[in-house]
mmCIF file of C-alpha atoms in Angstrom:
data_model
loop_
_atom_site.group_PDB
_atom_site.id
_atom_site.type_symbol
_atom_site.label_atom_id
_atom_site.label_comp_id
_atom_site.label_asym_id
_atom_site.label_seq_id
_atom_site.Cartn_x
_atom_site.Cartn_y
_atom_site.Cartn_z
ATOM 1 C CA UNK A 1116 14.011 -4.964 -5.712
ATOM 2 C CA UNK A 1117 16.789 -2.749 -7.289
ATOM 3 C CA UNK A 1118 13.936 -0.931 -9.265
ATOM 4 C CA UNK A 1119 12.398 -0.144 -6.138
ATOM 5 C CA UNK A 1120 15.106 1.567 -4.203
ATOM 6 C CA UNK A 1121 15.841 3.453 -7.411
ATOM 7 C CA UNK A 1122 12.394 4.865 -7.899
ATOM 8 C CA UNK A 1123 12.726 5.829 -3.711
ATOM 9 C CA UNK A 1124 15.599 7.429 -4.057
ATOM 10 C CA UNK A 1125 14.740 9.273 -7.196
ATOM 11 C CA UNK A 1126 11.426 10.373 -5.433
ATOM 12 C CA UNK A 1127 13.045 12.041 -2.661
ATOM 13 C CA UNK A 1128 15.720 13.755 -4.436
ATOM 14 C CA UNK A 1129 12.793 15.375 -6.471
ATOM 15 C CA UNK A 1130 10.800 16.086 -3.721
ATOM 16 C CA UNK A 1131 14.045 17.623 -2.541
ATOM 17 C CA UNK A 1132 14.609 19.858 -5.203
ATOM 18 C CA UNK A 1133 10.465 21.375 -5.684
ATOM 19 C CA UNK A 1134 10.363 22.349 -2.184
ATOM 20 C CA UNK A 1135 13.915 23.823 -2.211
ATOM 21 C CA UNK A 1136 11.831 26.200 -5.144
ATOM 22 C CA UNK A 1137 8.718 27.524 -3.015
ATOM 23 C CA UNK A 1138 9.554 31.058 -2.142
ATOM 24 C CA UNK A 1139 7.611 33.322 0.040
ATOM 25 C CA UNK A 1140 6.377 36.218 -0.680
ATOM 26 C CA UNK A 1141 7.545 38.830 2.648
ATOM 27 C CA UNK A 1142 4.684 41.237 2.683
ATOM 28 C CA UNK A 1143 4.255 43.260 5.646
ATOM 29 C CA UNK A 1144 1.285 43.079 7.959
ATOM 30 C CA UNK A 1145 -0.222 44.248 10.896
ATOM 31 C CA UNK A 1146 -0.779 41.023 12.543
ATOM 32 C CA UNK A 1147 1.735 39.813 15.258
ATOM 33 C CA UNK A 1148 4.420 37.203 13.357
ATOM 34 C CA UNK A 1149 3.021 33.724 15.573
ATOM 35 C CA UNK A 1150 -0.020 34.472 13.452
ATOM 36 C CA UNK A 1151 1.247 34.263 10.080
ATOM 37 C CA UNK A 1152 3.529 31.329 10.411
ATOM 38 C CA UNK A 1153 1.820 28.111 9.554
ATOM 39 C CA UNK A 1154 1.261 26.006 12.086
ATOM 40 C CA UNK A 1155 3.725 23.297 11.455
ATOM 41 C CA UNK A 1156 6.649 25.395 10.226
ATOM 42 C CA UNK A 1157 7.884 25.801 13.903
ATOM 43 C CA UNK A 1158 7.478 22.497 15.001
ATOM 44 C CA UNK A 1159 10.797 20.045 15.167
ATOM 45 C CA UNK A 1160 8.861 16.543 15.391
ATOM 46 C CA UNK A 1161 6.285 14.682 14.902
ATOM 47 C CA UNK A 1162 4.888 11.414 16.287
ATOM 48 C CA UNK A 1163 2.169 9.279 14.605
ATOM 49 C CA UNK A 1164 0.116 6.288 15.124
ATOM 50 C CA UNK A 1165 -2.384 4.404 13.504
ATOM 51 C CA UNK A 1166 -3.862 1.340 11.716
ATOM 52 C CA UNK A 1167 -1.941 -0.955 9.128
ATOM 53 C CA UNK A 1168 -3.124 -3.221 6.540
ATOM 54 C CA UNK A 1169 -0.910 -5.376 4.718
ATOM 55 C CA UNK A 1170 -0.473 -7.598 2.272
ATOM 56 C CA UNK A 1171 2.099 -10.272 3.075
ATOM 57 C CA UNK A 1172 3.833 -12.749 0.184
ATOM 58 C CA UNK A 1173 5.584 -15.378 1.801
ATOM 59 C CA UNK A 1174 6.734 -18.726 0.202
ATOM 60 C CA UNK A 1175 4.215 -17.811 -2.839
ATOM 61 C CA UNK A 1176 1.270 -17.606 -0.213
ATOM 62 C CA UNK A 1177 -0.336 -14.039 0.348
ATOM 63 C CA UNK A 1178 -1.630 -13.334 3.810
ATOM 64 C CA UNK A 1179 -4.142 -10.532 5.183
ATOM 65 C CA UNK A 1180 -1.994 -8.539 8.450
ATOM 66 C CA UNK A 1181 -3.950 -5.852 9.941
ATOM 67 C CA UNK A 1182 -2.100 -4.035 13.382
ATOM 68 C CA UNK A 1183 -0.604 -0.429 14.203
ATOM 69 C CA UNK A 1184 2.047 1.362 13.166
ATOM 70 C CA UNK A 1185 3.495 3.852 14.869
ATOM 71 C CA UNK A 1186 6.583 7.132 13.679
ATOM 72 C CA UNK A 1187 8.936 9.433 14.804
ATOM 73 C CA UNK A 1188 10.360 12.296 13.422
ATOM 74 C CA UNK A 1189 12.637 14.355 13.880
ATOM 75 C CA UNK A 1190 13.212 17.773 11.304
ATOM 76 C CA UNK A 1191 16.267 19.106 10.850
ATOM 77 C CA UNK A 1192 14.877 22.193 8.552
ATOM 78 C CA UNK A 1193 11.572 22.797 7.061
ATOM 79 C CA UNK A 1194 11.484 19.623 4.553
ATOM 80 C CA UNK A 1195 13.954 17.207 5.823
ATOM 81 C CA UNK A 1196 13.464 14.902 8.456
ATOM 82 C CA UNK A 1197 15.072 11.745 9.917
ATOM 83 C CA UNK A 1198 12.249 9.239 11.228
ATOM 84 C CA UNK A 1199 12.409 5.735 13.287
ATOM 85 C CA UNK A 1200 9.463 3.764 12.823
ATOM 86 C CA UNK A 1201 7.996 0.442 14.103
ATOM 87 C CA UNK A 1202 4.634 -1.398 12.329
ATOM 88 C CA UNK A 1203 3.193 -4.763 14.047
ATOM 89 C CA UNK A 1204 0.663 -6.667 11.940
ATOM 90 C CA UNK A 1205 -1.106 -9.925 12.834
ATOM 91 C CA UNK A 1206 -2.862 -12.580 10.515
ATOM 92 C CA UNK A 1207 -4.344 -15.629 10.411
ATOM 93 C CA UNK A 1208 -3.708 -18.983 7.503
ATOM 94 C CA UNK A 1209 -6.148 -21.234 9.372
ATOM 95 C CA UNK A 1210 -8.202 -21.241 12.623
ATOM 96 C CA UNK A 1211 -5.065 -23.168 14.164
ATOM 97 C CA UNK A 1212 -2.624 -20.883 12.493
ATOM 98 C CA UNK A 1213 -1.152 -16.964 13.276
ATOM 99 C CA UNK A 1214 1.223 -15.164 11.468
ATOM 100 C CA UNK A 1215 2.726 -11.898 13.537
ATOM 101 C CA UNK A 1216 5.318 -9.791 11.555
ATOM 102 C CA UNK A 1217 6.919 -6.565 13.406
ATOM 103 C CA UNK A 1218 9.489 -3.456 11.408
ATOM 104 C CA UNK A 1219 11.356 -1.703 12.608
ATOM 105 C CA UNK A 1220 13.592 0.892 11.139
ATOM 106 C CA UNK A 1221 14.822 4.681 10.470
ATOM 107 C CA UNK A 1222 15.825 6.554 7.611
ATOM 108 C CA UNK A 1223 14.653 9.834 6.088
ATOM 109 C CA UNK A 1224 11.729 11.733 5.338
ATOM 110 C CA UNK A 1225 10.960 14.266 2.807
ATOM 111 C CA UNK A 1226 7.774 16.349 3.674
ATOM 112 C CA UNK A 1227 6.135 19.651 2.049
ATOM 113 C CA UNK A 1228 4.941 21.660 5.457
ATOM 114 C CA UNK A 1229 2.974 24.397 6.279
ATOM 115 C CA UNK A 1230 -0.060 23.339 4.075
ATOM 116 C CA UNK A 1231 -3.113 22.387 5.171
ATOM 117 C CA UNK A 1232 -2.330 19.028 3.047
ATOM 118 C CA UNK A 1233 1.198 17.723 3.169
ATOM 119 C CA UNK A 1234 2.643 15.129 1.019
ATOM 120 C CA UNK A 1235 5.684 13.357 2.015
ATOM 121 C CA UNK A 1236 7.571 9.837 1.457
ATOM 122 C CA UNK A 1237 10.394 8.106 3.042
ATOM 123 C CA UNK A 1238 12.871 5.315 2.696
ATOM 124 C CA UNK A 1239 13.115 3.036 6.054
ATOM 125 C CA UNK A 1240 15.773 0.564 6.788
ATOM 126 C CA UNK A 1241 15.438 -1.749 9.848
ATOM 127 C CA UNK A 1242 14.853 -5.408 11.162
ATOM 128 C CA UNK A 1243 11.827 -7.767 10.550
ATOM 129 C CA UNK A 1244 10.450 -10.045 12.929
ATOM 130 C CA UNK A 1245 8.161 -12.918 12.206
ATOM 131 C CA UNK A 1246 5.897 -15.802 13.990
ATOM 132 C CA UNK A 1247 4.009 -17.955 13.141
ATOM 133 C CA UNK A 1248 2.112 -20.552 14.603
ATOM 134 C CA UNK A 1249 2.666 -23.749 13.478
ATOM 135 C CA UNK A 1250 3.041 -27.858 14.184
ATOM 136 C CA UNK A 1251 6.379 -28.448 12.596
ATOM 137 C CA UNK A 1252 10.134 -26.571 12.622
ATOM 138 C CA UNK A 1253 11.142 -23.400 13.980
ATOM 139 C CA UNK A 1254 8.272 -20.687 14.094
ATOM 140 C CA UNK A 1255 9.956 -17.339 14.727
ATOM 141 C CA UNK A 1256 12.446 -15.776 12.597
ATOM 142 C CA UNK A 1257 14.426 -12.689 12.203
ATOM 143 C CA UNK A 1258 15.966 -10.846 8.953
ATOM 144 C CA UNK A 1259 16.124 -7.572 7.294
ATOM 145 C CA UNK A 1260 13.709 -5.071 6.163
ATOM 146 C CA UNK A 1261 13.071 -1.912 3.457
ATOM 147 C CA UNK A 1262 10.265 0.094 3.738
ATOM 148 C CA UNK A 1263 9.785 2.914 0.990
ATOM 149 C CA UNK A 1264 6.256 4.922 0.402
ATOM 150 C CA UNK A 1265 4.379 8.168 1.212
ATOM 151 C CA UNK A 1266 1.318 9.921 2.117
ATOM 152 C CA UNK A 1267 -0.493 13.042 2.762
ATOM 153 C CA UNK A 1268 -1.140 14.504 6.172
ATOM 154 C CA UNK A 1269 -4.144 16.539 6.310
ATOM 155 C CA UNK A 1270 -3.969 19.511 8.962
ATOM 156 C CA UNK A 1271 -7.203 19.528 11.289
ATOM 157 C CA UNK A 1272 -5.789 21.632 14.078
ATOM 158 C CA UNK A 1273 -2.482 23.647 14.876
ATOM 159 C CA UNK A 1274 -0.318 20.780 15.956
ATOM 160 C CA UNK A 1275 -2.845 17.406 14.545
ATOM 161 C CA UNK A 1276 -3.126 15.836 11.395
ATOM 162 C CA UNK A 1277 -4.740 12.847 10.125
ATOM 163 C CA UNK A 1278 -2.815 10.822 7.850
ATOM 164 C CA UNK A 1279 -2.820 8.678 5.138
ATOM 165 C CA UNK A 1280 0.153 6.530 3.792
ATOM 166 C CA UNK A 1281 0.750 3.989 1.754
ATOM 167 C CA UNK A 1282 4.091 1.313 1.584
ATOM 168 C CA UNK A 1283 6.095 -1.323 0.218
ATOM 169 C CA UNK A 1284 7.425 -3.274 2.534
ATOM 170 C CA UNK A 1285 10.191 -5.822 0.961
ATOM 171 C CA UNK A 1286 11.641 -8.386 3.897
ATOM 172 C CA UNK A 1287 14.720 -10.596 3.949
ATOM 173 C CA UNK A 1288 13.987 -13.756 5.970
ATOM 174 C CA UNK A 1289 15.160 -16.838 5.908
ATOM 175 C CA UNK A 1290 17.332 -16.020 2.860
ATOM 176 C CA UNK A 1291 14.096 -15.543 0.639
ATOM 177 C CA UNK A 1292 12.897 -11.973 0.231
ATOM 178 C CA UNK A 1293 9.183 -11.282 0.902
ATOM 179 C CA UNK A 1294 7.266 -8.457 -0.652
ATOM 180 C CA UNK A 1295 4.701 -6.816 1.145
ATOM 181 C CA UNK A 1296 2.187 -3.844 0.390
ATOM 182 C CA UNK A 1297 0.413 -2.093 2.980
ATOM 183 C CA UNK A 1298 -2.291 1.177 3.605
ATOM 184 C CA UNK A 1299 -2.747 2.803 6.288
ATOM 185 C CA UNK A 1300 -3.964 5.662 8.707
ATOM 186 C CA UNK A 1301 -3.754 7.255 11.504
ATOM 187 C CA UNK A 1302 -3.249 10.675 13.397
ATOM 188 C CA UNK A 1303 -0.054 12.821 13.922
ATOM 189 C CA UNK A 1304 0.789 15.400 16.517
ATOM 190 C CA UNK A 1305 3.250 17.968 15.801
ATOM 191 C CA UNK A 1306 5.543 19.853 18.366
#
């Protein structure tokens, strides 16, 4: 778990530090200034949505989820963003059994803009939810949650983007941690 978090944090303090490094070049030109400026350099947020597939440990058991996931973001400059984000996945054990599992967090983003491909990764803290459907015992618990990952979004207009992302999800519930991985997709509008 520790390793984790370090490697996050590690990854977005470097991220920090190569975009802090791009320079422009300020050559004139004879075309007005909105044309030059790439097309996400102005914007302030961003909103995403998409599908989810994860992978989710629980008691030694791994589970297929598959749902939406859905971001926020807000930039305060050019690279730095803070984001809130919420992911809802649902599963099945058995024809008689469901599993649903909602995050929900915020934290920071780190994101290289005014490409037509932009990486970017993040470090989410939040809530977990979980259900499950069962005979026996309590079926719905809540705890704590980490997400940390990243992705590319890949410019197909002046304010959309189709993404692609991939997490680690690591929940506290129960007072057992679970580990999840999950890929995604999905499409972001900028403005």
């Amino acid at each position: 778990m520790r390793r984790w978090i370090v490697i996050c944090i590690a990854a977005l303090c470097l991220a920090g530090t190569a975009i802090a490094q791009n320079t422009v070049s300020a050559a004139p030109s004879s075309a007005p200034a909105a044309a030059n400026t790439p097309y996400s350099e102005g914007t302030k947020w961003l909103l995403a949505i998409g599908y989810v597939y994860q992978r989710f440990n629980i008691g030694g058991t791994s589970n297929n989820l598959n749902g939406i996931q859905s971001s926020f973001a807000r930039f305060s400059n050019n690279y730095f963003a803070f984001e809130g984000a919420v992911t809802a996945t649902f599963g099945n054990f058995s024809p008689t059994q469901n599993e649903h599992l909602v995050f929900y967090g915020g934290g920071g983003r780190l994101q290289s803009r005014g490409h037509k491909m932009e990486p970017w990764v993040h470090a989410l803290f939040g809530g977990t939810h979980t259900r499950f459907t069962q005979g026996i015992g309590p079926g719905s618990f809540n705890g704590f949650g980490i997400m940390a990952g990243g992705g590319i979004d890949y410019r197909i207009g002046n304010h959309s983007a189709l993404r692609v992302q991939g997490d680690f999800l690591t929940t506290r519930i129960n007072a057992a941690w679970q580990k999840t991985v999950s890929v995604g997709g999905g499409i972001v509008f900028d403005f």
